[in-house]
């Protein structure tokens, strides 16, 4: 059972888990990768944040009297250093234990990280203070060790609070899964944990129930609210043969369905897995920062040693004086801010995307989406609704629009043609009564249908069929051409060999397509449309949307070639599609974007998944990426400049000329402030949320 399946099946029962069962997750022994992974587990993220908060608060509680003992004038009879030793020891080895233990784990793996640097600073201050207390007497650095631990714990707590916001988004997804399910086994209804539902089980759903797993309806009719999973606000009607999604909410009806996907295979589990993968992956910028942080550890330790050597051995300053500068240099150089620079921005960015049904598969994609300067959009189902509707009904002399529709619908309901549903839907919308007196139905493949309705011979079909049957179309010839010019598919109707009218059917453009295209073009992004439809229809859609570059009558296997054509022009190309035939083009593109209502193979191939099937989400994804990359760069610049300037100051460069010194505790404060600034700057992404989503 994989990680996601464990979460989706086991998390539904974690609400009542004894808190002590998590205690074995010793944070001090967790690697950076384990820490990142745990932070995407909502329950674990909550536990880790509380643990870090408690460590900080206890450390702060002991640090306050430590500072009072250090800086207040006290009678000589009070054993100040021994009291400081009693106060600071639990701070270092109990509440700050994550640092020395984490450093040990890192060194075992022959890596240098932030834990090594913090532990070096803390232990240097503590051990030297213990030596002074036991053997020498005089001023100690206990307060520096205490403040360093306290400030760093506070910085980590703030980081976890910012990161947990994205975990809360995952938690909301986990909570969609009901803890129990009703199944029909061995002739009786049983209530079992959702984790025990098996493929092929028959599940029973009643009004108000949440759907436990994905499945196919085998009995009953209802409407289901899928908005929390797909983003679609209107409840979807479900009947026998339709698919249901785990996590969606049943409305009024009851039904039975067969489980087709359970555990990690469900749509909801796949969404969670996408978000987890994105948050645990590293952006290219983060890899650079990680490498820089390793070198900075070496630089920091080296600067501390060099500082000590220069002040003590070269300049002949007292041991305590030299050690103060050395420890300050080590502490202030801690690459905490550099290490947080990109992961906090990535976590907030992917979390914001998930909140608005934009799933970005990894951090590299989040960064690269900002580079898009050309978008190729599939027409059907992406720019258009993918569901044909009746656009016009034109009646010839002697007939009415309602007559044309009712005769047409009477024949169409027998045909099963893809356009039939549009005719029947329009008839139902107009509340027209369709005759059941239908005889002699006959389908003429590729051309139309004919039958006898209420004793009248009805022919419905294309121009060729109507002309072949000897029907004169002159009365409506101009209307035929007009509808064709507007990109409609037309069906002509003849009654007893006399032309009665035309029904125009078209796939309507989505409401948000036009503004999405316009806004992308305003950003300097070239928008192209690709379709298998004829040139005339494609040009009409293009004209409506303001798209001038159109690839029409393209075979599915050739779509990838057109994407490559744009790439050969030097463009960084995104392909947007929803069908199996779009998968090769999605793979060819620099960034593949799948419409969420599309097929599994399209979603699997894509880098970005738009759950709401809304073209405007392409624009939102690009804006989100640009904003996130901007935060990454700001954080990296701040963290780098801070370290470059801070180390020399802490090492005492300004002391000879200006008398400026930084004690270790002040260095610890400045280091923590830099980390908090970086984490806070990333969280500011949320403040621009309205700008990102308003299209």
XYZ file of C-alpha atoms in Angstrom:
695
model
C 0.000 0.000 0.000
C 1.551 3.320 -1.049
C 1.813 6.552 0.954
C -1.298 8.149 -0.514
C -3.405 5.048 0.018
C -2.308 4.939 3.654
C -3.367 8.528 4.044
C -6.682 8.282 2.235
C -7.716 5.085 4.026
C -6.142 5.549 7.434
C -6.529 9.304 7.849
C -10.312 9.025 7.873
C -9.985 7.319 11.243
C -7.244 9.481 12.728
C -9.534 11.978 14.415
C -9.801 9.692 17.438
C -6.163 8.593 17.418
C -4.411 8.818 20.761
C -2.008 11.732 20.564
C 0.680 9.540 22.120
C 0.752 7.365 19.020
C 2.498 10.201 17.250
C 5.189 10.585 19.856
C 7.388 8.045 18.087
C 7.830 10.626 15.327
C 10.914 12.160 16.949
C 11.346 15.434 15.097
C 14.999 15.632 16.032
C 15.714 12.440 14.112
C 13.798 13.398 11.010
C 15.741 14.146 7.877
C 14.924 17.222 5.796
C 13.089 15.005 3.299
C 11.112 13.342 6.106
C 10.279 16.769 7.494
C 9.046 17.975 4.089
C 6.952 14.833 3.613
C 5.472 15.012 7.104
C 4.419 18.621 6.584
C 2.119 17.523 3.744
C 0.395 15.020 6.045
C -2.255 17.270 7.642
C -2.436 15.435 10.968
C 1.337 15.153 11.209
C 1.746 18.807 10.193
C -0.582 19.822 13.026
C 1.319 17.645 15.502
C 4.691 19.001 14.391
C 3.545 22.592 14.653
C 2.208 22.048 18.190
C 5.403 20.263 19.207
C 7.545 23.138 17.884
C 5.289 25.677 19.591
C 5.585 23.843 22.930
C 9.364 23.577 22.595
C 9.564 27.308 21.945
C 7.256 28.287 24.823
C 9.094 26.117 27.377
C 12.420 27.388 26.118
C 11.180 30.989 26.346
C 9.906 30.355 29.889
C 13.409 29.322 30.977
C 15.219 31.934 28.871
C 13.515 34.873 30.613
C 14.970 34.096 34.088
C 18.267 33.273 32.360
C 18.428 36.820 30.994
C 17.397 38.300 34.357
C 20.169 36.388 36.146
C 22.686 37.446 33.494
C 22.008 41.171 33.305
C 20.584 42.171 36.705
C 23.047 43.137 39.475
C 23.058 40.303 42.013
C 24.794 39.780 45.376
C 28.087 37.882 45.121
C 26.700 35.217 47.415
C 24.254 34.016 44.732
C 25.834 31.258 42.596
C 24.765 32.875 39.330
C 26.647 30.555 36.962
C 25.325 27.407 38.649
C 21.755 28.715 38.459
C 22.295 29.525 34.768
C 23.597 25.987 34.211
C 20.415 24.556 35.778
C 18.189 26.782 33.639
C 19.964 26.409 30.301
C 20.723 22.663 30.345
C 17.065 21.642 29.694
C 16.813 24.354 27.018
C 19.762 22.878 25.122
C 19.212 19.152 25.660
C 15.441 18.880 26.105
C 13.625 21.584 24.148
C 16.504 22.271 21.747
C 17.453 18.617 21.367
C 16.352 18.680 17.726
C 19.536 20.607 16.876
C 22.343 18.409 18.276
C 20.498 15.209 17.366
C 19.680 16.570 13.908
C 23.322 17.554 13.445
C 24.448 14.051 14.439
C 22.035 12.488 11.919
C 23.288 14.835 9.192
C 26.959 14.134 9.920
C 26.270 10.386 9.882
C 25.067 10.878 6.306
C 28.127 13.039 5.561
C 26.044 16.132 4.879
C 26.316 19.654 6.198
C 23.081 21.457 6.889
C 21.483 24.094 9.059
C 21.266 21.712 12.040
C 25.060 21.290 12.032
C 25.569 25.030 12.139
C 23.012 25.734 14.876
C 24.291 22.843 16.988
C 27.850 24.140 16.588
C 26.863 27.592 17.829
C 24.721 26.323 20.712
C 27.162 23.685 21.941
C 30.148 26.010 21.629
C 28.440 28.604 23.822
C 27.143 25.970 26.267
C 30.300 23.871 26.635
C 32.551 26.912 27.015
C 30.171 28.255 29.687
C 30.230 24.931 31.538
C 34.047 24.954 31.519
C 34.063 28.509 32.947
C 31.531 27.504 35.632
C 33.407 24.372 36.693
C 37.043 25.413 36.426
C 37.635 29.101 35.680
C 34.888 31.383 36.940
C 33.787 34.602 35.278
C 31.315 35.664 32.571
C 29.621 32.856 30.647
C 27.698 32.496 27.355
C 24.749 30.577 28.818
C 22.324 33.312 27.760
C 23.660 33.112 24.186
C 22.958 29.363 24.015
C 19.490 29.861 25.505
C 18.558 32.713 23.196
C 19.906 30.948 20.116
C 17.761 27.881 20.815
C 14.710 30.005 21.642
C 14.942 32.253 18.588
C 15.553 29.388 16.174
C 12.648 27.410 17.646
C 10.453 30.468 17.176
C 11.597 30.775 13.541
C 10.807 27.120 12.898
C 7.409 27.476 14.544
C 6.583 30.423 12.290
C 7.763 28.428 9.262
C 5.526 25.510 10.197
C 2.544 27.805 10.672
C 3.032 29.186 7.179
C 3.566 25.718 5.707
C 0.596 24.206 7.535
C -1.788 26.481 5.672
C -1.178 24.345 2.600
C -1.510 21.158 4.644
C -4.906 22.399 5.786
C -5.954 22.395 2.130
C -4.999 18.718 1.992
C -6.789 18.122 5.277
C -9.953 19.525 3.720
C -9.578 16.936 0.963
C -9.008 14.131 3.472
C -12.140 15.191 5.316
C -14.205 14.664 2.173
C -13.835 10.917 2.618
C -16.463 9.525 5.021
C -14.995 7.233 7.702
C -17.591 4.534 7.018
C -19.430 3.125 4.018
C -22.602 1.073 3.509
C -21.942 -2.025 1.409
C -24.192 -4.824 0.234
C -22.503 -8.161 0.929
C -23.896 -11.668 1.196
C -27.428 -10.391 0.783
C -27.308 -7.885 3.615
C -26.412 -4.248 4.187
C -23.283 -3.731 6.294
C -21.549 -0.612 7.604
C -17.776 -0.974 7.342
C -14.741 1.367 7.476
C -14.106 3.037 4.124
C -10.588 1.550 4.208
C -12.133 -1.932 3.885
C -14.153 -1.239 0.713
C -12.991 -3.530 -2.097
C -13.091 -3.232 -5.863
C -16.433 -4.546 -7.117
C -18.264 -3.974 -3.811
C -21.845 -2.712 -4.113
C -22.293 0.462 -2.072
C -25.549 2.051 -0.926
C -25.861 5.835 -0.849
C -28.708 7.710 0.838
C -29.663 11.419 0.749
C -26.954 13.617 2.285
C -24.279 10.893 2.260
C -20.717 11.493 1.101
C -19.529 9.130 -1.616
C -16.781 6.927 -0.074
C -15.001 5.743 -3.259
C -15.225 6.089 -7.034
C -17.763 3.901 -8.786
C -20.427 3.315 -11.417
C -24.156 3.695 -10.710
C -26.085 0.432 -11.101
C -29.416 1.455 -9.597
C -31.292 4.691 -8.834
C -31.094 8.341 -9.826
C -29.896 11.386 -7.919
C -27.957 14.629 -8.208
C -24.512 14.892 -6.654
C -22.569 17.961 -5.546
C -19.047 17.467 -6.936
C -17.907 21.056 -6.329
C -15.356 20.233 -3.633
C -13.641 17.780 -5.975
C -14.138 19.245 -9.456
C -14.920 22.895 -8.721
C -18.218 22.706 -10.636
C -20.855 24.467 -8.546
C -23.969 22.944 -10.159
C -24.999 19.472 -8.869
C -24.586 16.776 -11.518
C -27.464 14.447 -12.381
C -26.551 10.756 -12.018
C -28.331 7.709 -13.391
C -27.493 4.090 -14.190
C -24.159 3.868 -15.990
C -22.844 7.233 -14.760
C -19.671 7.531 -12.700
C -19.518 8.940 -9.173
C -16.466 10.473 -7.491
C -15.352 9.667 -3.958
C -15.663 12.721 -1.684
C -18.637 14.227 -3.531
C -21.933 14.737 -1.681
C -25.222 13.090 -2.590
C -28.252 15.363 -2.679
C -31.840 14.054 -2.591
C -31.989 10.646 -4.256
C -30.723 7.196 -3.307
C -28.639 4.881 -5.422
C -26.438 1.837 -5.538
C -23.084 1.834 -7.239
C -20.246 -0.579 -7.859
C -16.810 0.420 -6.557
C -14.441 0.829 -9.495
C -11.565 2.629 -7.763
C -10.596 2.403 -4.097
C -7.710 3.613 -1.940
C -4.922 5.349 -3.827
C -6.668 4.844 -7.182
C -9.587 7.189 -6.466
C -9.721 10.602 -8.098
C -9.491 12.297 -4.691
C -6.395 10.300 -3.716
C -4.771 11.233 -7.011
C -5.459 14.923 -6.335
C -3.860 14.612 -2.901
C -0.891 12.797 -4.412
C -0.414 15.577 -6.978
C -0.352 18.262 -4.292
C 1.971 16.196 -2.069
C 4.365 15.564 -4.936
C 4.437 19.253 -5.786
C 5.174 20.308 -2.221
C 7.857 17.653 -1.689
C 9.636 18.330 -4.973
C 12.330 20.918 -5.447
C 12.284 23.818 -7.845
C 15.484 24.467 -9.802
C 16.007 27.612 -7.744
C 15.706 25.595 -4.542
C 18.405 23.152 -5.645
C 20.762 26.092 -6.134
C 19.840 27.411 -2.678
C 20.427 23.997 -1.074
C 23.879 23.790 -2.648
C 24.662 27.335 -1.549
C 23.505 26.501 1.989
C 25.981 23.593 2.177
C 28.849 25.858 1.179
C 27.603 28.438 3.645
C 27.868 25.916 6.495
C 31.529 25.415 5.619
C 31.977 29.177 5.290
C 30.305 29.811 8.649
C 32.361 27.258 10.587
C 35.506 28.431 8.822
C 34.711 32.077 9.547
C 34.211 31.226 13.208
C 37.578 29.457 13.417
C 39.373 32.169 11.446
C 37.752 34.878 13.580
C 38.921 33.146 16.744
C 42.456 32.631 15.416
C 42.798 36.266 14.311
C 41.442 37.821 17.504
C 43.134 35.434 19.950
C 46.413 34.419 18.344
C 47.128 37.278 15.887
C 45.724 40.301 17.739
C 46.303 38.874 21.210
C 42.815 39.561 22.570
C 41.481 37.697 25.652
C 40.016 34.222 25.159
C 36.475 35.309 26.085
C 36.659 38.279 23.717
C 37.860 36.149 20.776
C 35.343 33.417 21.494
C 32.477 35.936 21.565
C 33.215 37.057 18.016
C 33.799 33.484 16.828
C 30.489 32.175 18.164
C 28.643 35.241 16.841
C 30.057 34.633 13.352
C 28.958 30.997 13.385
C 25.488 31.791 14.687
C 24.678 34.677 12.357
C 25.824 32.747 9.280
C 23.231 30.027 9.806
C 21.664 29.458 6.329
C 18.180 29.078 7.770
C 16.773 31.912 5.661
C 18.474 30.603 2.527
C 17.073 27.127 3.178
C 13.570 28.535 3.585
C 13.747 30.915 0.618
C 12.138 28.707 -2.013
C 10.313 25.859 -0.185
C 8.067 28.283 1.686
C 7.163 30.048 -1.565
C 6.569 26.699 -3.308
C 4.390 25.451 -0.451
C 2.253 28.587 -0.414
C 2.045 28.688 -4.236
C 0.979 25.060 -4.684
C -1.422 25.406 -1.754
C -3.070 28.441 -3.329
C -3.330 26.571 -6.620
C -4.952 23.549 -4.972
C -7.388 25.819 -3.140
C -8.588 27.108 -6.504
C -8.621 23.702 -8.239
C -5.338 24.256 -10.080
C -3.115 21.244 -9.430
C 0.581 21.698 -10.231
C 2.476 18.414 -10.241
C 5.881 19.572 -9.010
C 7.878 22.598 -7.940
C 9.839 22.705 -11.203
C 6.568 23.063 -13.116
C 5.401 25.819 -10.773
C 8.576 27.714 -11.610
C 8.529 26.988 -15.357
C 4.896 27.953 -15.974
C 6.050 31.552 -15.581
C 8.141 31.153 -18.770
C 5.169 30.311 -21.028
C 4.979 32.641 -24.039
C 2.783 30.514 -26.322
C -0.354 28.511 -25.539
C -1.888 25.976 -27.914
C -5.504 25.263 -26.970
C -7.587 22.348 -28.153
C -11.007 23.585 -29.308
C -13.566 20.994 -28.297
C -14.016 20.702 -24.548
C -11.323 23.271 -23.820
C -12.377 26.503 -25.503
C -15.879 25.176 -26.115
C -18.293 23.347 -23.835
C -17.870 20.064 -25.706
C -21.651 19.642 -25.599
C -23.520 20.664 -28.789
C -26.620 22.829 -28.336
C -29.297 24.038 -30.693
C -28.392 27.564 -31.807
C -31.200 28.283 -34.303
C -34.413 26.747 -35.588
C -35.614 28.133 -38.920
C -39.031 27.103 -40.236
C -40.054 27.175 -43.898
C -43.414 28.555 -45.087
C -46.325 26.557 -43.702
C -44.439 25.253 -40.675
C -43.593 26.586 -37.224
C -40.343 26.277 -35.251
C -42.090 24.034 -32.713
C -43.265 21.696 -35.476
C -39.767 21.479 -36.912
C -38.369 20.608 -33.492
C -41.027 18.050 -32.524
C -40.789 16.161 -35.827
C -37.004 16.256 -35.626
C -36.970 15.099 -31.976
C -39.410 12.254 -32.669
C -36.972 10.782 -35.195
C -33.791 11.714 -33.345
C -34.788 9.958 -30.135
C -34.559 6.694 -32.066
C -31.149 7.392 -33.599
C -28.608 7.755 -30.765
C -26.600 10.198 -32.901
C -24.316 12.559 -30.894
C -26.373 15.559 -32.016
C -29.642 13.927 -30.981
C -29.218 14.921 -27.360
C -28.997 18.601 -28.336
C -32.308 18.328 -30.235
C -34.049 16.479 -27.411
C -32.706 18.913 -24.795
C -34.013 21.914 -26.755
C -37.400 20.240 -27.197
C -37.592 19.557 -23.470
C -36.534 23.130 -22.741
C -39.436 24.422 -24.834
C -41.769 21.917 -23.127
C -42.875 20.399 -26.405
C -44.624 17.044 -26.620
C -42.884 14.426 -28.770
C -45.064 11.902 -30.587
C -44.685 8.182 -29.855
C -46.330 7.231 -33.152
C -43.109 6.400 -34.986
C -42.878 3.707 -37.645
C -40.400 2.571 -40.271
C -37.356 4.143 -38.650
C -34.265 3.925 -40.815
C -30.774 5.361 -40.310
C -28.764 6.336 -43.378
C -25.159 6.105 -42.196
C -23.307 9.403 -42.338
C -26.264 11.289 -43.778
C -29.353 11.205 -41.555
C -32.500 9.318 -40.612
C -36.056 8.855 -41.855
C -39.301 7.529 -40.385
C -43.072 7.923 -40.428
C -44.319 10.136 -37.580
C -48.072 10.538 -37.052
C -48.578 9.220 -40.567
C -46.216 11.754 -42.174
C -42.943 10.822 -43.864
C -40.106 12.596 -42.049
C -36.553 12.948 -43.371
C -33.832 14.548 -41.213
C -30.300 14.855 -42.504
C -27.606 16.769 -44.352
C -27.884 18.556 -47.681
C -26.875 15.496 -49.658
C -29.588 13.286 -48.154
C -32.325 15.890 -48.664
C -31.300 16.499 -52.289
C -31.011 12.745 -52.961
C -34.630 12.402 -51.808
C -35.663 15.024 -54.388
C -36.645 17.720 -51.882
C -36.500 21.319 -53.149
C -34.439 23.454 -50.730
C -34.718 26.805 -52.539
C -37.106 28.278 -49.928
C -34.399 28.051 -47.261
C -31.229 28.029 -49.348
C -29.997 31.412 -48.065
C -30.591 30.337 -44.434
C -28.596 27.146 -45.025
C -25.597 29.114 -46.211
C -25.889 31.623 -43.366
C -25.870 28.899 -40.703
C -22.916 27.163 -42.343
C -20.985 30.437 -42.509
C -21.551 30.875 -38.771
C -19.941 27.487 -38.102
C -23.121 25.519 -37.354
C -23.736 21.891 -38.105
C -27.114 21.833 -39.860
C -29.919 19.287 -40.007
C -32.581 19.820 -42.638
C -36.109 18.538 -42.098
C -38.521 17.435 -44.819
C -42.148 16.485 -44.208
C -43.805 14.452 -46.983
C -40.978 15.494 -49.332
C -41.505 19.209 -48.641
C -38.770 21.217 -46.941
C -39.998 22.184 -43.448
C -36.995 23.838 -41.848
C -33.437 23.695 -40.531
C -31.987 23.099 -37.094
C -28.542 24.602 -36.465
C -26.378 22.934 -33.837
C -23.031 24.176 -32.551
C -20.618 23.620 -29.689
C -20.831 26.912 -27.756
C -17.733 28.746 -26.612
C -17.201 28.747 -22.845
C -18.016 32.049 -21.196
C -14.503 32.493 -19.826
C -12.651 31.528 -23.023
C -12.784 34.970 -24.605
C -11.486 36.924 -21.611
C -8.832 34.285 -20.877
C -7.500 34.558 -24.440
C -7.582 38.355 -24.337
C -5.770 38.587 -20.994
C -3.069 36.135 -22.101
C -2.516 38.115 -25.277
C -2.204 41.291 -23.188
C 0.565 39.512 -21.239
C 2.423 38.949 -24.513
C 1.483 35.281 -24.769
C 0.644 34.008 -28.253
C -2.567 31.949 -28.260
C -3.172 29.346 -30.963
C -6.124 27.004 -31.454
C -5.858 23.435 -32.696
C -8.797 21.283 -33.819
C -9.831 18.443 -36.032
C -12.844 20.467 -37.194
C -13.099 21.987 -40.654
C -11.368 25.280 -41.417
C -14.635 27.250 -41.646
C -15.857 26.232 -38.190
C -12.413 26.792 -36.685
C -12.142 30.269 -38.191
C -15.546 31.235 -36.804
C -14.533 30.150 -33.299
C -11.195 31.912 -33.734
C -12.917 35.124 -34.816
C -15.214 34.987 -31.783
C -12.262 34.574 -29.422
C -9.770 36.829 -31.156
C -7.420 33.963 -32.056
C -5.666 34.457 -35.387
C -3.323 31.473 -35.409
C -5.484 28.429 -36.138
C -4.507 24.846 -36.895
C -7.639 23.190 -38.344
C -8.438 19.737 -39.734
C -5.538 18.325 -37.703
C -5.445 14.565 -37.183
C -4.988 13.493 -33.543
C -1.584 11.976 -34.215
C -0.385 15.223 -35.817
C -1.213 17.578 -32.930
C 2.213 17.080 -31.351
C 3.865 18.184 -34.610
C 2.108 21.557 -34.462
C 3.275 22.029 -30.878
C 6.825 21.256 -32.015
C 6.425 23.760 -34.830
C 5.925 26.534 -32.273
C 8.828 25.234 -30.193
C 11.033 25.375 -33.287
C 10.145 29.074 -33.490
C 11.790 29.535 -30.093
C 8.559 29.580 -28.083
C 8.142 28.073 -24.598
C 4.876 26.267 -25.319
C 1.983 25.127 -23.167
C -0.540 22.709 -24.663
C -4.050 22.624 -23.200
C -6.286 19.632 -23.907
C -8.755 17.171 -22.445
C -8.844 14.017 -24.531
C -6.854 10.864 -25.243
C -5.920 12.342 -28.618
C -4.308 15.309 -26.829
C -1.883 13.177 -24.771
C 0.999 13.148 -27.324
C 0.758 16.938 -27.721
C 0.642 17.404 -23.943
C 3.802 15.316 -23.653
C 5.524 17.233 -26.475
C 4.782 20.651 -24.975
C 7.136 22.328 -22.517
C 4.149 22.494 -20.151
C 1.161 20.169 -20.603
C -2.091 21.452 -19.118
C -5.026 19.048 -18.805
C -8.622 20.088 -18.368
C -9.795 18.195 -15.284
C -12.994 16.914 -16.822
C -10.854 15.160 -19.437
C -9.544 11.631 -19.658
C -7.183 9.935 -17.207
C -4.461 9.623 -19.842
C -4.551 13.368 -20.559
C -4.323 14.159 -16.853
C -1.515 11.640 -16.357
C 0.515 13.171 -19.209
C 0.047 16.793 -18.158
C 2.126 18.893 -15.759
C -0.834 21.010 -14.638
C -4.425 19.878 -14.103
C -7.315 22.365 -14.160
C -10.056 20.655 -12.167
C -12.794 23.139 -13.116
C -12.307 22.834 -16.899
C -12.156 26.633 -16.944
C -9.858 28.248 -19.575
C -9.432 31.224 -17.249
C -7.525 28.901 -14.913
C -4.695 28.835 -17.480
C -4.275 32.544 -16.855
C -4.545 32.023 -13.103
C -1.845 29.321 -13.198
C 0.515 31.619 -15.117
C -0.126 34.513 -12.726
C 0.400 32.218 -9.720
C 3.669 30.930 -11.153
C 4.978 34.436 -11.887
C 4.046 35.611 -8.373
C 5.676 32.556 -6.761
C 8.882 32.914 -8.776
C 8.995 36.586 -7.820
C 8.788 35.611 -4.129
C 11.508 32.972 -4.610
C 13.854 35.560 -6.107
C 13.072 38.131 -3.418
C 13.746 35.555 -0.706
C 16.981 34.318 -2.278
C 18.272 37.885 -2.697
C 17.359 38.796 0.883
C 18.889 35.626 2.362
C 22.089 35.937 0.314
C 22.638 39.643 0.958
C 21.910 39.156 4.655
C 24.580 36.473 5.024
C 27.173 38.345 2.952
C 26.798 41.465 5.127
C 26.149 39.827 8.486
C 29.152 37.479 8.781
C 31.853 40.191 8.611
C 29.981 42.361 11.133
C 29.589 39.444 13.549
C 33.275 38.561 13.089
C 34.186 42.040 14.360
C 35.237 43.846 11.173
C 33.608 47.057 12.424
C 34.966 46.805 15.965
C 38.360 48.486 15.433
C 36.928 51.517 13.595
C 33.434 51.882 15.063
C 33.456 49.771 18.221
C 30.517 47.670 16.994
C 30.225 44.164 18.400
C 27.505 41.562 18.154
C 27.149 39.174 21.059
C 26.027 35.635 20.147
C 22.510 36.178 21.487
C 22.092 39.272 19.277
C 23.391 37.274 16.303
C 20.831 34.578 17.089
C 18.082 37.180 17.129
C 19.163 38.636 13.766
C 19.436 35.175 12.215
C 15.917 34.288 13.364
C 14.553 37.621 12.156
C 15.949 36.928 8.672
C 14.224 33.529 8.606
C 10.931 35.022 9.757
C 11.173 37.735 7.091
C 11.663 35.084 4.389
C 8.762 32.939 5.612
C 6.511 35.976 6.005
C 7.383 37.246 2.539
C 6.306 33.899 1.078
C 3.043 34.013 3.021
C 2.371 37.445 1.480
C 1.511 35.482 -1.674
C -1.837 34.871 -0.008
C -2.433 38.618 0.127
C -2.290 38.738 -3.657
C -4.797 35.893 -3.922
C -7.572 38.161 -5.217
C -5.316 39.519 -7.945
C -4.425 35.973 -8.944
C -7.971 34.643 -9.194
C -9.886 37.652 -10.504
C -9.932 37.356 -14.293
